[in-house]
Short mmCIF file of C-alpha atoms and ligand atoms in Angstrom, two decimals:
data_model
loop_
_atom_site.label_atom_id
_atom_site.label_comp_id
_atom_site.label_asym_id
_atom_site.label_seq_id
_atom_site.Cartn_x
_atom_site.Cartn_y
_atom_site.Cartn_z
CA MET A 1 29.81 13.60 -0.44
CA SER A 2 28.61 17.12 -1.00
CA ILE A 3 26.11 17.92 -3.76
CA GLU A 4 27.48 20.22 -6.42
CA ILE A 5 24.69 21.46 -8.63
CA ARG A 6 25.52 21.39 -12.35
CA SER A 7 22.03 22.25 -13.53
CA VAL A 8 18.37 22.24 -12.59
CA GLU A 9 15.84 21.26 -15.24
CA LEU A 10 12.16 22.17 -14.87
CA ARG A 11 9.64 20.19 -16.86
CA ARG A 12 5.93 20.71 -17.15
CA VAL A 13 4.17 17.37 -17.63
CA GLU A 14 0.51 16.73 -18.42
CA LEU A 15 -1.22 13.38 -17.93
CA PRO A 16 -4.92 12.70 -18.53
CA LEU A 17 -6.71 11.37 -15.44
CA VAL A 18 -8.64 8.11 -15.80
CA ARG A 19 -11.74 10.01 -14.65
CA PRO A 20 -12.36 13.67 -13.82
CA PHE A 21 -11.65 14.49 -10.16
CA ARG A 22 -14.24 16.82 -8.67
CA THR A 23 -13.87 18.56 -5.30
CA SER A 24 -15.69 21.46 -3.62
CA PHE A 25 -13.51 23.87 -5.60
CA GLY A 26 -13.82 22.42 -9.07
CA GLU A 27 -13.00 19.63 -11.48
CA SER A 28 -9.66 18.41 -12.88
CA ARG A 29 -9.45 16.31 -16.03
CA ASP A 30 -5.68 16.24 -16.30
CA LYS A 31 -2.84 16.08 -13.84
CA VAL A 32 -0.38 18.86 -14.60
CA ALA A 33 2.84 18.97 -12.59
CA ILE A 34 6.31 20.47 -12.58
CA LEU A 35 9.10 17.95 -12.30
CA VAL A 36 12.51 19.12 -11.11
CA ARG A 37 15.63 17.23 -12.22
CA LEU A 38 18.80 18.18 -10.43
CA ASP A 39 22.05 17.19 -12.09
CA ALA A 40 24.80 16.79 -9.51
CA GLY A 41 27.42 15.16 -11.73
CA ASP A 42 27.63 11.55 -10.55
CA VAL A 43 24.00 11.51 -9.46
CA ALA A 44 20.72 13.15 -10.43
CA GLY A 45 17.69 13.75 -8.24
CA TRP A 46 14.00 14.17 -9.01
CA GLY A 47 11.30 16.22 -7.29
CA GLU A 48 7.65 16.95 -8.08
CA CYS A 49 5.76 20.15 -7.40
CA ALA A 50 2.25 19.49 -6.03
CA ALA A 51 0.80 22.84 -7.18
CA ASP A 52 -2.26 22.59 -9.41
CA LEU A 53 -3.28 24.65 -12.46
CA GLU A 54 -5.29 27.11 -10.36
CA PRO A 55 -4.69 28.61 -6.91
CA ASP A 56 -7.70 26.89 -5.33
CA PHE A 57 -6.40 24.26 -2.91
CA SER A 58 -3.52 26.58 -1.99
CA GLU A 59 -2.25 30.00 -3.04
CA GLU A 60 0.26 28.30 -5.32
CA TRP A 61 -0.35 27.29 -8.92
CA ILE A 62 1.77 25.77 -11.68
CA ASP A 63 2.78 28.90 -13.58
CA GLY A 64 3.36 30.78 -10.32
CA ALA A 65 5.52 27.99 -8.96
CA TRP A 66 7.47 27.92 -12.24
CA ALA A 67 8.14 31.66 -11.89
CA ALA A 68 9.07 31.34 -8.20
CA LEU A 69 11.51 28.55 -9.06
CA THR A 70 13.19 30.28 -12.01
CA SER A 71 13.26 33.81 -10.55
CA PHE A 72 14.17 33.16 -6.93
CA LEU A 73 14.35 29.63 -5.61
CA VAL A 74 16.74 27.95 -8.05
CA PRO A 75 19.09 30.99 -8.20
CA SER A 76 19.19 31.23 -4.37
CA LEU A 77 19.88 27.53 -4.05
CA MET A 78 22.69 27.65 -6.59
CA ALA A 79 24.26 30.81 -5.20
CA GLY A 80 25.30 29.03 -2.02
CA GLY A 81 27.76 26.61 -3.66
CA PRO A 82 27.94 22.88 -2.88
CA LEU A 83 25.48 21.49 -0.33
CA GLU A 84 26.69 19.36 2.56
CA ARG A 85 23.30 18.61 4.14
CA PRO A 86 19.72 18.54 2.79
CA GLU A 87 18.67 20.98 5.56
CA GLU A 88 20.73 23.67 3.81
CA VAL A 89 18.11 23.86 1.04
CA ALA A 90 15.45 25.29 3.38
CA GLU A 91 18.05 27.61 4.93
CA ARG A 92 18.92 29.08 1.53
CA LEU A 93 15.27 29.44 0.52
CA ARG A 94 13.95 30.74 3.85
CA TRP A 95 14.03 34.40 2.79
CA VAL A 96 11.33 33.63 0.19
CA ARG A 97 8.06 33.68 2.06
CA GLY A 98 5.58 30.87 1.38
CA HIS A 99 5.83 28.98 -1.95
CA ARG A 100 6.07 25.71 -0.03
CA MET A 101 5.06 23.47 -2.93
CA ALA A 102 7.73 25.00 -5.17
CA LYS A 103 10.31 24.72 -2.38
CA ALA A 104 9.29 21.11 -1.71
CA ALA A 105 9.94 20.15 -5.35
CA LEU A 106 13.43 21.63 -5.26
CA GLU A 107 14.31 20.24 -1.83
CA GLY A 108 12.95 16.86 -2.93
CA ALA A 109 15.30 16.81 -5.95
CA VAL A 110 18.30 17.71 -3.78
CA LEU A 111 17.36 15.15 -1.14
CA ASP A 112 16.90 12.46 -3.80
CA ALA A 113 20.35 13.20 -5.29
CA TRP A 114 21.98 13.36 -1.84
CA LEU A 115 20.42 10.05 -0.75
CA ARG A 116 21.37 8.37 -4.04
CA SER A 117 24.96 9.48 -3.54
CA ARG A 118 24.90 7.76 -0.13
CA GLY A 119 22.96 4.71 -1.34
CA GLU A 120 20.24 5.35 1.25
CA SER A 121 16.48 5.16 0.65
CA LEU A 122 14.18 8.07 1.49
CA ALA A 123 12.10 5.69 3.61
CA ALA A 124 15.14 4.74 5.73
CA PHE A 125 16.17 8.41 6.00
CA LEU A 126 12.68 9.27 7.31
CA GLY A 127 12.89 6.53 9.93
CA ALA A 128 10.45 4.17 8.22
CA GLU A 129 9.69 1.00 10.08
CA ARG A 130 7.64 -0.90 7.49
CA ASP A 131 8.14 -2.14 3.97
CA ARG A 132 4.44 -2.07 3.03
CA VAL A 133 1.80 0.54 3.82
CA PRO A 134 -2.01 0.31 3.92
CA CYS A 135 -3.72 2.52 1.34
CA GLY A 136 -6.97 4.39 1.04
CA VAL A 137 -8.61 6.11 -1.90
CA SER A 138 -10.09 9.57 -2.35
CA VAL A 139 -13.31 9.67 -4.36
CA GLY A 140 -14.35 12.81 -6.23
CA ILE A 141 -17.86 14.21 -6.08
CA ALA A 142 -20.04 12.29 -8.54
CA PRO A 143 -23.23 13.55 -10.18
CA THR A 144 -25.42 11.01 -8.36
CA PRO A 145 -25.10 8.76 -5.28
CA GLU A 146 -25.54 5.75 -7.59
CA ARG A 147 -22.48 6.72 -9.67
CA MET A 148 -20.46 7.32 -6.51
CA ILE A 149 -21.45 3.91 -5.11
CA GLU A 150 -20.53 2.21 -8.39
CA GLU A 151 -17.07 3.80 -8.36
CA ILE A 152 -16.53 2.94 -4.69
CA ALA A 153 -17.57 -0.68 -5.24
CA GLY A 154 -14.66 -1.00 -7.67
CA TYR A 155 -12.20 0.40 -5.12
CA VAL A 156 -13.49 -1.78 -2.29
CA GLU A 157 -13.13 -4.81 -4.52
CA ARG A 158 -9.52 -3.82 -5.25
CA GLY A 159 -8.80 -3.89 -1.52
CA TYR A 160 -8.55 -0.22 -0.52
CA ARG A 161 -8.60 -0.01 3.26
CA ARG A 162 -10.43 3.29 3.59
CA VAL A 163 -12.65 5.39 1.34
CA LYS A 164 -12.67 9.19 1.46
CA LEU A 165 -15.63 11.05 0.01
CA LYS A 166 -15.36 14.61 -1.19
CA ILE A 167 -18.31 16.67 0.03
CA GLU A 168 -19.63 20.17 -0.59
CA PRO A 169 -22.69 22.08 0.65
CA GLY A 170 -25.77 20.38 -0.80
CA ARG A 171 -23.93 17.12 -1.51
CA ASP A 172 -23.07 15.87 1.92
CA VAL A 173 -25.19 14.12 4.57
CA GLU A 174 -27.50 12.22 2.22
CA ILE A 175 -24.76 10.96 -0.09
CA VAL A 176 -22.53 9.99 2.81
CA ARG A 177 -25.39 8.15 4.51
CA ALA A 178 -26.15 6.26 1.29
CA VAL A 179 -22.50 5.23 0.93
CA ALA A 180 -22.22 4.24 4.61
CA GLU A 181 -25.30 2.01 4.21
CA ALA A 182 -24.02 0.49 0.96
CA PHE A 183 -20.60 -0.35 2.45
CA PRO A 184 -21.03 -1.30 6.08
CA GLY A 185 -17.68 -2.06 7.65
CA VAL A 186 -15.64 -0.02 5.14
CA PRO A 187 -13.86 2.79 7.03
CA LEU A 188 -15.21 6.06 5.61
CA THR A 189 -13.99 9.64 5.84
CA VAL A 190 -15.16 12.89 4.25
CA ASP A 191 -13.16 15.86 2.94
CA ALA A 192 -14.87 19.25 2.57
CA ASN A 193 -11.81 21.13 1.31
CA ALA A 194 -12.74 24.13 3.46
CA ALA A 195 -16.17 24.59 1.85
CA TYR A 196 -18.17 25.27 5.04
CA SER A 197 -18.34 27.81 7.84
CA LEU A 198 -19.17 27.36 11.50
CA VAL A 199 -22.82 28.39 10.99
CA GLU A 200 -23.15 25.12 9.06
CA ALA A 201 -22.16 23.08 12.14
CA PRO A 202 -25.51 21.17 11.96
CA VAL A 203 -24.25 19.46 8.77
CA PHE A 204 -21.32 18.09 10.76
CA GLU A 205 -23.53 17.17 13.69
CA ALA A 206 -25.55 15.05 11.25
CA LEU A 207 -22.36 13.52 9.81
CA ASP A 208 -21.27 12.86 13.40
CA GLU A 209 -24.00 10.20 13.60
CA LEU A 210 -22.60 8.18 10.69
CA GLY A 211 -19.56 6.61 12.36
CA LEU A 212 -16.97 8.27 10.14
CA LEU A 213 -13.29 7.76 10.87
CA LEU A 214 -12.69 11.50 10.56
CA ILE A 215 -13.91 14.72 8.93
CA GLU A 216 -11.19 16.43 6.87
CA GLN A 217 -10.82 20.22 6.64
CA PRO A 218 -14.45 21.24 7.12
CA LEU A 219 -13.76 24.97 7.60
CA ALA A 220 -11.54 27.70 6.17
CA HIS A 221 -8.04 26.90 4.93
CA ASP A 222 -6.49 29.51 7.21
CA ASP A 223 -8.56 28.82 10.31
CA LEU A 224 -7.77 27.05 13.56
CA LEU A 225 -10.12 28.66 16.09
CA ASP A 226 -13.43 27.76 14.44
CA HIS A 227 -12.15 24.23 13.90
CA ALA A 228 -11.53 24.04 17.67
CA ARG A 229 -15.08 25.28 18.30
CA LEU A 230 -16.49 22.72 15.87
CA GLN A 231 -14.36 19.87 17.24
CA ALA A 232 -15.76 20.60 20.73
CA ARG A 233 -19.24 19.83 19.36
CA LEU A 234 -18.33 16.55 17.61
CA ARG A 235 -17.27 13.06 18.60
CA THR A 236 -15.82 12.36 15.15
CA PRO A 237 -12.20 13.57 14.95
CA ILE A 238 -11.53 16.59 12.76
CA CYS A 239 -8.49 16.08 10.53
CA LEU A 240 -6.75 19.19 9.22
CA ASP A 241 -5.20 19.34 5.74
CA GLU A 242 -5.05 22.88 4.26
CA SER A 243 -4.73 24.55 7.72
CA ILE A 244 -1.41 22.84 8.49
CA ARG A 245 1.43 24.60 6.67
CA HIS A 246 4.30 23.47 8.90
CA ALA A 247 5.16 21.87 12.24
CA ARG A 248 4.35 25.06 14.18
CA ASP A 249 0.80 25.02 12.79
CA ALA A 250 0.52 21.39 13.82
CA ALA A 251 1.62 22.22 17.38
CA ALA A 252 -0.83 25.14 17.55
CA ALA A 253 -3.73 23.14 16.12
CA ILE A 254 -3.18 20.32 18.60
CA GLU A 255 -2.86 22.66 21.58
CA LEU A 256 -6.03 24.53 20.56
CA GLY A 257 -7.99 21.31 20.05
CA ALA A 258 -8.62 22.26 16.41
CA CYS A 259 -8.04 18.67 15.26
CA ARG A 260 -7.47 15.16 16.55
CA VAL A 261 -5.84 13.85 13.35
CA ILE A 262 -3.49 15.44 10.80
CA ASN A 263 -3.20 14.81 7.05
CA ILE A 264 0.46 15.33 6.15
CA LYS A 265 1.21 16.24 2.56
CA PRO A 266 4.92 16.68 1.97
CA GLY A 267 4.20 19.18 -0.83
CA ARG A 268 1.86 21.31 1.28
CA VAL A 269 4.31 21.66 4.18
CA GLY A 270 7.40 22.45 2.06
CA GLY A 271 9.02 19.04 1.73
CA TYR A 272 9.85 15.71 3.32
CA LEU A 273 11.99 17.23 6.09
CA GLU A 274 9.13 19.41 7.35
CA ALA A 275 6.69 16.50 6.83
CA LYS A 276 8.85 14.50 9.25
CA ARG A 277 8.75 17.40 11.75
CA VAL A 278 4.95 17.53 11.55
CA HIS A 279 4.91 13.76 12.10
CA ASP A 280 7.21 14.11 15.13
CA VAL A 281 5.15 16.91 16.73
CA ALA A 282 1.95 14.89 16.30
CA ARG A 283 3.57 11.71 17.60
CA ASP A 284 4.81 13.48 20.74
CA GLN A 285 1.25 14.64 21.37
CA GLY A 286 -0.37 11.27 20.63
CA ILE A 287 -2.11 12.60 17.51
CA PRO A 288 -2.42 10.08 14.65
CA VAL A 289 -1.35 11.22 11.19
CA TRP A 290 -1.68 9.89 7.66
CA ILE A 291 -0.15 10.84 4.34
CA GLY A 292 -2.34 12.71 1.90
CA GLY A 293 -1.82 13.24 -1.79
CA MET A 294 -2.26 15.72 -4.62
CA LEU A 295 -2.83 13.20 -7.44
CA GLU A 296 0.96 13.01 -7.83
CA THR A 297 2.74 11.15 -10.60
CA GLY A 298 5.01 8.25 -9.63
CA VAL A 299 7.79 10.70 -8.70
CA GLY A 300 5.78 12.40 -5.95
CA ARG A 301 3.95 9.18 -5.07
CA ALA A 302 7.24 7.41 -4.33
CA GLY A 303 8.08 9.98 -1.66
CA ASN A 304 4.57 9.97 -0.23
CA VAL A 305 4.66 6.19 0.11
CA ALA A 306 8.06 6.41 1.84
CA ALA A 307 6.61 8.99 4.25
CA ALA A 308 3.63 6.70 4.89
CA ALA A 309 6.05 4.14 6.34
CA MET A 310 7.01 6.46 9.24
CA PRO A 311 6.10 4.98 12.63
CA GLY A 312 3.51 7.61 13.67
CA VAL A 313 1.44 7.11 10.51
CA ALA A 314 -1.55 5.34 12.01
CA LEU A 315 -4.17 5.53 9.26
CA PRO A 316 -4.27 4.50 5.57
CA GLY A 317 -3.29 7.40 3.31
CA ASP A 318 -4.38 8.82 -0.03
CA THR A 319 -1.49 6.86 -1.52
CA SER A 320 -3.49 5.02 -4.13
CA ALA A 321 -2.20 2.88 -6.97
CA SER A 322 -1.09 4.50 -10.24
CA ASP A 323 -4.11 3.05 -12.07
CA ARG A 324 -6.51 4.99 -9.81
CA TYR A 325 -5.16 8.15 -11.46
CA PHE A 326 -3.55 7.39 -14.82
CA HIS A 327 -3.71 4.95 -17.71
CA GLU A 328 0.09 5.17 -17.73
CA ASP A 329 2.16 6.70 -14.94
CA LEU A 330 5.52 8.44 -15.48
CA THR A 331 7.37 5.75 -13.53
CA ALA A 332 6.89 2.01 -13.23
CA PRO A 333 3.33 1.77 -11.84
CA PHE A 334 2.62 1.71 -8.10
CA MET A 335 0.42 -1.31 -7.49
CA LEU A 336 -1.98 -2.26 -4.74
CA ASP A 337 -1.90 -5.77 -3.32
CA ALA A 338 -5.22 -7.56 -2.79
CA ASP A 339 -4.81 -6.81 0.95
CA GLY A 340 -4.86 -3.06 0.25
CA THR A 341 -1.17 -2.47 0.90
CA MET A 342 1.56 -1.07 -1.31
CA ALA A 343 5.30 -1.73 -1.30
CA VAL A 344 7.53 1.08 -0.02
CA PRO A 345 10.29 1.81 -2.56
CA LYS A 346 13.59 0.42 -1.25
CA GLY A 347 16.14 1.74 -3.76
CA PRO A 348 18.37 4.75 -3.08
CA GLY A 349 16.60 8.12 -2.87
CA ILE A 350 12.94 7.99 -3.86
CA GLY A 351 13.72 4.62 -5.45
CA VAL A 352 12.08 5.32 -8.81
CA GLU A 353 12.82 7.36 -11.93
CA PRO A 354 10.54 8.65 -14.66
CA LEU A 355 10.68 6.48 -17.78
CA PRO A 356 12.34 8.43 -20.64
CA GLU A 357 9.62 7.63 -23.19
CA ARG A 358 6.88 8.62 -20.75
CA LEU A 359 8.69 11.87 -20.02
CA SER A 360 8.95 12.81 -23.66
CA ALA A 361 5.31 11.84 -24.29
CA THR A 362 3.98 14.04 -21.46
CA THR A 363 6.34 17.05 -21.36
CA THR A 364 4.91 20.34 -22.66
CA ARG A 365 7.62 22.77 -21.48
CA VAL A 366 11.27 22.55 -20.39
CA GLU A 367 13.68 25.10 -18.93
CA LEU A 368 17.28 24.42 -17.99
CA LEU A 369 18.94 26.56 -15.32
CA ARG A 370 22.70 26.63 -14.67
CA PRO A 371 24.69 28.18 -11.83
CA ASP A 372 26.46 30.86 -13.88
CA ALA A 373 23.59 31.65 -16.22
O1 OSB B 401 -7.76 17.73 -0.25
O2 OSB B 401 -6.80 15.87 -0.04
C1 OSB B 401 -7.17 16.81 -0.77
C2 OSB B 401 -6.36 15.98 -4.41
C3 OSB B 401 -5.95 17.23 -4.86
C4 OSB B 401 -6.00 18.30 -4.02
C5 OSB B 401 -6.43 18.14 -2.70
C6 OSB B 401 -6.81 16.89 -2.22
C7 OSB B 401 -6.81 15.81 -3.12
C8 OSB B 401 -7.28 14.48 -2.77
C9 OSB B 401 -6.76 13.30 -3.56
O3 OSB B 401 -8.13 14.26 -1.94
C10 OSB B 401 -5.58 12.68 -2.92
C11 OSB B 401 -4.86 11.74 -3.86
O4 OSB B 401 -5.41 10.68 -4.16
O5 OSB B 401 -3.74 12.07 -4.29
MG1 MG B 402 -7.89 17.23 1.84
#
């Protein structure tokens, strides 16, 4: 049951978002992603690259990831011949430093094909123990508190179990207080996307009074020490996102006291296998985790929802329904039940496939790579 790669197809897809998504580093109006389709003869596998158009959330970006995939990652993967185990993908790509989102897309496609050939779901492979997962929603920065409250009211009505507010300097304590007062009893979190420094600790001391579930990535993307210093001054748990690149970062962050919660994004850490390792490290240390998102299409969302079913995932994730992002997803839509939970895909691999007509309607670039080319 080895995977023999016949070809790897890269596709750039572009989907308009239902509303612009604004964070501390800018605004997105469209979701642009690279999809990877791996043809292994009897089976095919799909992966999605989480990189965005610009290198703001991470050092990676779409065109850079495309170049990393075509120049180095796909050729290195193919050069090794048939694959017996999904772990061999990371082994073949290890010499390329970084580029975790690009690697995750490729590993995801191999893993999907490998699991399909065995008839096993990604959720089962990851040790999932649930068939439904509770979901939260991430709310972009709105021009006014009133607009933010209006948007949130819609999500709360839909059943979302937790609301995450994006904050930035100047749009933080007052907005968050207004939302907390408007929605008493709704679990609230904030995400600063690394927009602050330790001298702004008083902002977080003020947020500390608002009963938030957690404060996500307040300080620099590559910092642990200042996060530990800030955490020592707060009762509210700090949750790291950008700062956790792999399981070793997770172990270091926990030992340093830099966080008390971790946001796991399979794309950010280089794939589902490393996401599971981050989960395992945190679980051993009694640190709750949840599954984040990067506004993925149904292909990436399927894997994120499978990961959210792992036993150590203790908080609702940013695994929102398709209609929170898109008028039409690439796959059959992911739907939220009135109780704020979503079904974990059960079929082999990621359990979903992009719909051919949606693929052709959204694709703006294609490149096919073959082993001997
Ligand atoms: O920091 O969690 C983040 C989206 C894009 C990039 C970074 C982040 C986000 C989100 C939205 O917060 C998560 C989602 O709904 O997919
Ligand atoms: Mg975040």
